[in-house]
Amino acid sequence: MDFEYAKAHVRARAHRAISPIQRVSEHFRAQPIVKAHSDHRFVGLELLHRSTLQYQDPQAMLDVDIRAVENAAILAREYGYQKRIHCNVEISSLVHTKWIDAMAGSMCPGVVVELVERNHLLNDDRVLHKVHLMVDAIRKFGGIIALDDVTGTPIEMDAIKTMRPEIIKVEREGRIDRLKAHTKSTLVVERIESLIQASQAKELGVDELQGYWCDVRAASEIPAALTPPGIAFFASQEALRRAA
């Protein structure tokens, strides 16, 4: 028993010796979010799981979503609560007791919970009621609510009206005018891959940008261990050009 205790103690010390950034980077990469204005100031990070996600397996997604909110809190503390740290959560995970326990034990200011509605669960009034309760709880613990991949469906527009998310993320710029007319939420355009796209999004009046181009813009401010995907993408493109 003493030997087993000693081994556990050594493992615990080794785990504590790993920096917070290294701990997070074991399972996650991170992609920066920057201001749409000319300075493109770095304002936050979104955690991206390193493994391929099994979206059709609620249990597998629950495990990922629990790990995501716990690691988001680690990064938020590491950045002194001065940068937003985004993590995704499936609606099925959000209303699960295990995720709720993990959220309550780790949530802190700066953590942004991005709700992903991919299974139309918000059509169920009972689920919707639980989601509203969780949204309130997240905010009470200092967290922020975002809606991810918004396309302007009736379900999403109802969610915007009732949940009042602080942040809305879109991939299609054609939805911007409609969203600006219905909400004062911070609007983030994703999949920005060039200066031209960044400029176009800014002209539409969005607040923030995310994508491979932003990864390069903020590269000096992101720990290398978190390997923003755009850095690797543009490096591979450059390698192909040199090889051609």
Short mmCIF file of C-alpha atoms in Angstrom, two decimals:
data_model
loop_
_atom_site.label_atom_id
_atom_site.label_comp_id
_atom_site.label_asym_id
_atom_site.label_seq_id
_atom_site.Cartn_x
_atom_site.Cartn_y
_atom_site.Cartn_z
CA MET A 1 0.00 0.00 0.00
CA ASP A 2 2.86 2.39 0.87
CA PHE A 3 4.48 1.62 -2.49
CA GLU A 4 1.28 2.36 -4.39
CA TYR A 5 0.82 5.59 -2.45
CA ALA A 6 4.37 6.62 -3.31
CA LYS A 7 3.78 5.98 -7.02
CA ALA A 8 0.58 8.00 -6.96
CA HIS A 9 2.40 10.83 -5.18
CA VAL A 10 5.14 10.85 -7.83
CA ARG A 11 2.55 10.92 -10.62
CA ALA A 12 0.73 13.81 -8.96
CA ARG A 13 3.97 15.80 -8.62
CA ALA A 14 4.84 15.14 -12.26
CA HIS A 15 1.39 16.30 -13.35
CA ARG A 16 1.74 19.52 -11.35
CA ALA A 17 5.13 20.13 -12.95
CA ILE A 18 3.53 20.35 -16.41
CA SER A 19 2.63 23.92 -17.31
CA PRO A 20 -1.07 24.78 -17.80
CA ILE A 21 -0.44 25.40 -21.50
CA GLN A 22 1.16 21.98 -21.89
CA ARG A 23 -1.72 20.31 -20.06
CA VAL A 24 -4.26 21.89 -22.37
CA SER A 25 -2.19 21.14 -25.48
CA GLU A 26 -2.29 17.39 -24.75
CA HIS A 27 -5.84 17.26 -26.08
CA PHE A 28 -6.50 20.63 -27.71
CA ARG A 29 -5.21 23.04 -30.27
CA ALA A 30 -6.37 26.65 -30.12
CA GLN A 31 -7.44 29.13 -32.77
CA PRO A 32 -7.26 32.88 -32.09
CA ILE A 33 -10.14 35.31 -32.48
CA VAL A 34 -9.19 38.87 -33.43
CA LYS A 35 -10.92 42.23 -33.72
CA ALA A 36 -12.25 43.06 -37.19
CA HIS A 37 -10.83 46.59 -36.92
CA SER A 38 -7.54 47.51 -38.54
CA ASP A 39 -5.35 46.52 -35.58
CA HIS A 40 -6.79 42.97 -35.55
CA ARG A 41 -6.20 42.81 -31.82
CA PHE A 42 -6.14 39.31 -30.31
CA VAL A 43 -9.15 38.91 -27.99
CA GLY A 44 -9.59 35.18 -27.43
CA LEU A 45 -9.00 31.56 -28.30
CA GLU A 46 -11.25 28.69 -29.30
CA LEU A 47 -10.23 25.21 -28.18
CA LEU A 48 -10.21 22.62 -30.99
CA HIS A 49 -9.97 18.96 -30.03
CA ARG A 50 -6.97 17.24 -31.59
CA SER A 51 -8.79 13.95 -32.24
CA THR A 52 -11.51 13.36 -34.82
CA LEU A 53 -14.86 13.96 -33.16
CA GLN A 54 -17.64 11.38 -33.20
CA TYR A 55 -20.63 13.69 -33.55
CA GLN A 56 -23.13 10.84 -33.75
CA ASP A 57 -22.01 9.36 -30.41
CA PRO A 58 -23.51 11.43 -27.56
CA GLN A 59 -21.37 9.69 -24.92
CA ALA A 60 -18.15 10.35 -26.81
CA MET A 61 -19.15 13.98 -27.31
CA LEU A 62 -20.06 14.29 -23.63
CA ASP A 63 -16.54 13.20 -22.67
CA VAL A 64 -15.01 15.73 -25.08
CA ASP A 65 -17.30 18.53 -23.92
CA ILE A 66 -16.46 17.91 -20.26
CA ARG A 67 -12.75 17.99 -21.03
CA ALA A 68 -13.24 21.14 -23.11
CA VAL A 69 -14.91 23.21 -20.40
CA GLU A 70 -12.35 22.09 -17.82
CA ASN A 71 -9.44 23.01 -20.10
CA ALA A 72 -11.05 26.31 -21.10
CA ALA A 73 -11.08 27.25 -17.43
CA ILE A 74 -7.39 26.32 -17.13
CA LEU A 75 -6.51 28.66 -20.01
CA ALA A 76 -8.77 31.43 -18.73
CA ARG A 77 -6.90 31.42 -15.43
CA GLU A 78 -3.55 31.22 -17.25
CA TYR A 79 -4.44 34.39 -19.19
CA GLY A 80 -5.50 36.13 -15.99
CA TYR A 81 -9.13 36.27 -17.16
CA GLN A 82 -8.07 38.91 -19.70
CA LYS A 83 -8.81 36.84 -22.84
CA ARG A 84 -11.92 34.89 -23.76
CA ILE A 85 -11.48 31.13 -24.00
CA HIS A 86 -14.15 29.45 -26.12
CA CYS A 87 -15.25 25.83 -25.88
CA ASN A 88 -18.01 24.03 -27.76
CA VAL A 89 -20.77 22.01 -26.14
CA GLU A 90 -23.46 19.90 -27.75
CA ILE A 91 -26.98 20.54 -26.47
CA SER A 92 -27.14 16.88 -25.40
CA SER A 93 -24.05 17.43 -23.24
CA LEU A 94 -25.21 20.76 -21.86
CA VAL A 95 -28.22 19.19 -20.13
CA HIS A 96 -26.33 16.10 -18.88
CA THR A 97 -25.63 15.94 -15.16
CA LYS A 98 -21.97 15.04 -15.70
CA TRP A 99 -21.35 18.13 -17.83
CA ILE A 100 -23.28 20.28 -15.38
CA ASP A 101 -21.09 19.03 -12.53
CA ALA A 102 -17.92 19.71 -14.55
CA MET A 103 -19.13 23.20 -15.46
CA ALA A 104 -20.02 24.05 -11.86
CA GLY A 105 -16.60 22.86 -10.70
CA SER A 106 -14.56 24.74 -13.29
CA MET A 107 -16.48 27.68 -14.76
CA CYS A 108 -14.85 31.07 -14.30
CA PRO A 109 -14.87 34.53 -15.91
CA GLY A 110 -13.56 34.51 -19.46
CA VAL A 111 -14.88 31.09 -20.43
CA VAL A 112 -17.24 31.19 -23.41
CA VAL A 113 -19.58 28.24 -23.90
CA GLU A 114 -20.47 27.91 -27.57
CA LEU A 115 -23.78 26.09 -27.95
CA VAL A 116 -23.84 23.79 -30.97
CA GLU A 117 -27.35 22.96 -32.15
CA ARG A 118 -26.93 20.17 -34.65
CA ASN A 119 -29.70 17.74 -33.66
CA HIS A 120 -32.72 20.09 -33.40
CA LEU A 121 -33.06 19.34 -29.70
CA LEU A 122 -34.21 22.89 -29.08
CA ASN A 123 -37.51 21.91 -30.71
CA ASP A 124 -38.27 19.92 -27.55
CA ASP A 125 -39.81 22.24 -24.94
CA ARG A 126 -38.45 20.16 -22.06
CA VAL A 127 -34.91 20.32 -23.44
CA LEU A 128 -35.29 24.02 -24.15
CA HIS A 129 -36.31 24.66 -20.55
CA LYS A 130 -33.23 22.83 -19.27
CA VAL A 131 -31.01 24.77 -21.69
CA HIS A 132 -32.33 28.09 -20.38
CA LEU A 133 -31.61 26.98 -16.82
CA MET A 134 -28.06 26.05 -17.80
CA VAL A 135 -27.51 29.31 -19.66
CA ASP A 136 -28.49 31.19 -16.50
CA ALA A 137 -26.19 28.99 -14.39
CA ILE A 138 -23.21 29.51 -16.70
CA ARG A 139 -23.64 33.27 -16.47
CA LYS A 140 -23.97 33.16 -12.70
CA PHE A 141 -20.58 31.41 -12.55
CA GLY A 142 -19.06 34.18 -14.70
CA GLY A 143 -19.26 32.46 -18.07
CA ILE A 144 -20.39 33.82 -21.43
CA ILE A 145 -22.85 32.31 -23.92
CA ALA A 146 -22.23 32.04 -27.67
CA LEU A 147 -24.19 30.41 -30.48
CA ASP A 148 -21.98 28.62 -32.99
CA ASP A 149 -22.49 28.10 -36.75
CA VAL A 150 -25.61 30.27 -36.88
CA THR A 151 -27.32 30.19 -40.29
CA GLY A 152 -30.52 32.05 -39.45
CA THR A 153 -32.92 29.12 -39.09
CA PRO A 154 -36.15 29.72 -37.14
CA ILE A 155 -34.82 27.62 -34.24
CA GLU A 156 -31.66 29.74 -34.07
CA MET A 157 -33.53 33.03 -34.31
CA ASP A 158 -35.80 31.94 -31.45
CA ALA A 159 -32.72 30.94 -29.44
CA ILE A 160 -31.15 34.36 -30.06
CA LYS A 161 -34.32 36.07 -28.88
CA THR A 162 -34.77 34.02 -25.70
CA MET A 163 -31.16 33.29 -24.67
CA ARG A 164 -29.64 36.65 -25.64
CA PRO A 165 -26.19 35.21 -26.39
CA GLU A 166 -23.33 37.63 -25.89
CA ILE A 167 -21.63 36.25 -29.02
CA ILE A 168 -22.91 34.85 -32.32
CA LYS A 169 -20.60 33.06 -34.77
CA VAL A 170 -21.34 32.65 -38.46
CA GLU A 171 -19.59 31.21 -41.49
CA ARG A 172 -21.76 32.82 -44.16
CA GLU A 173 -21.45 36.58 -44.42
CA GLY A 174 -24.84 36.76 -46.14
CA ARG A 175 -26.51 36.34 -42.75
CA ILE A 176 -24.87 39.38 -41.18
CA ASP A 177 -27.46 42.02 -42.09
CA ARG A 178 -30.33 39.94 -40.74
CA LEU A 179 -28.52 39.19 -37.50
CA LYS A 180 -27.50 42.82 -36.97
CA ALA A 181 -31.16 43.77 -37.30
CA HIS A 182 -32.24 41.33 -34.58
CA THR A 183 -29.44 41.38 -32.00
CA LYS A 184 -26.74 43.47 -30.39
CA SER A 185 -24.56 40.40 -29.81
CA THR A 186 -20.89 40.45 -30.80
CA LEU A 187 -20.74 38.98 -34.32
CA VAL A 188 -17.81 36.76 -35.27
CA VAL A 189 -17.18 35.58 -38.84
CA GLU A 190 -15.28 32.30 -39.08
CA ARG A 191 -13.21 30.75 -41.89
CA ILE A 192 -11.36 33.97 -42.70
CA GLU A 193 -8.46 32.87 -44.90
CA SER A 194 -7.25 36.09 -46.53
CA LEU A 195 -6.93 39.83 -46.06
CA ILE A 196 -9.65 40.29 -48.68
CA GLN A 197 -12.10 38.19 -46.68
CA ALA A 198 -11.15 40.03 -43.50
CA SER A 199 -11.74 43.40 -45.17
CA GLN A 200 -15.09 42.30 -46.61
CA ALA A 201 -16.27 41.09 -43.21
CA LYS A 202 -15.21 44.38 -41.62
CA GLU A 203 -17.18 46.33 -44.25
CA LEU A 204 -20.28 44.32 -43.31
CA GLY A 205 -19.94 45.61 -39.76
CA VAL A 206 -18.91 42.43 -37.92
CA ASP A 207 -17.00 42.74 -34.68
CA GLU A 208 -14.47 39.90 -34.78
CA LEU A 209 -12.80 37.42 -37.11
CA GLN A 210 -11.59 33.83 -36.86
CA GLY A 211 -9.80 31.57 -39.34
CA TYR A 212 -6.46 30.56 -40.81
CA TRP A 213 -5.53 34.16 -41.72
CA CYS A 214 -6.16 35.25 -38.12
CA ASP A 215 -3.94 32.41 -36.88
CA VAL A 216 -1.01 33.98 -38.70
CA ARG A 217 -1.87 37.52 -37.59
CA ALA A 218 -1.86 36.47 -33.92
CA ALA A 219 0.90 33.87 -34.15
CA SER A 220 3.31 35.79 -31.91
CA GLU A 221 0.75 35.86 -29.10
CA ILE A 222 -0.24 32.17 -29.13
CA PRO A 223 1.94 29.55 -27.41
CA ALA A 224 3.45 27.24 -30.03
CA ALA A 225 2.22 24.20 -28.10
CA LEU A 226 -1.36 25.14 -28.95
CA THR A 227 -0.55 24.86 -32.70
CA PRO A 228 -3.17 27.10 -34.36
CA PRO A 229 -4.29 25.19 -37.49
CA GLY A 230 -3.65 28.07 -39.89
CA ILE A 231 0.05 28.13 -39.07
CA ALA A 232 0.46 24.53 -40.22
CA PHE A 233 -1.81 25.09 -43.24
CA PHE A 234 0.11 28.05 -44.64
CA ALA A 235 3.44 26.37 -43.88
CA SER A 236 2.35 23.33 -45.90
CA GLN A 237 1.21 25.58 -48.78
CA GLU A 238 4.58 27.31 -48.79
CA ALA A 239 6.37 23.96 -48.79
CA LEU A 240 4.32 22.85 -51.80
CA ARG A 241 5.16 26.05 -53.67
CA ARG A 242 8.86 25.58 -53.02
CA ALA A 243 8.71 21.96 -54.13
CA ALA A 244 6.90 22.82 -57.37
#
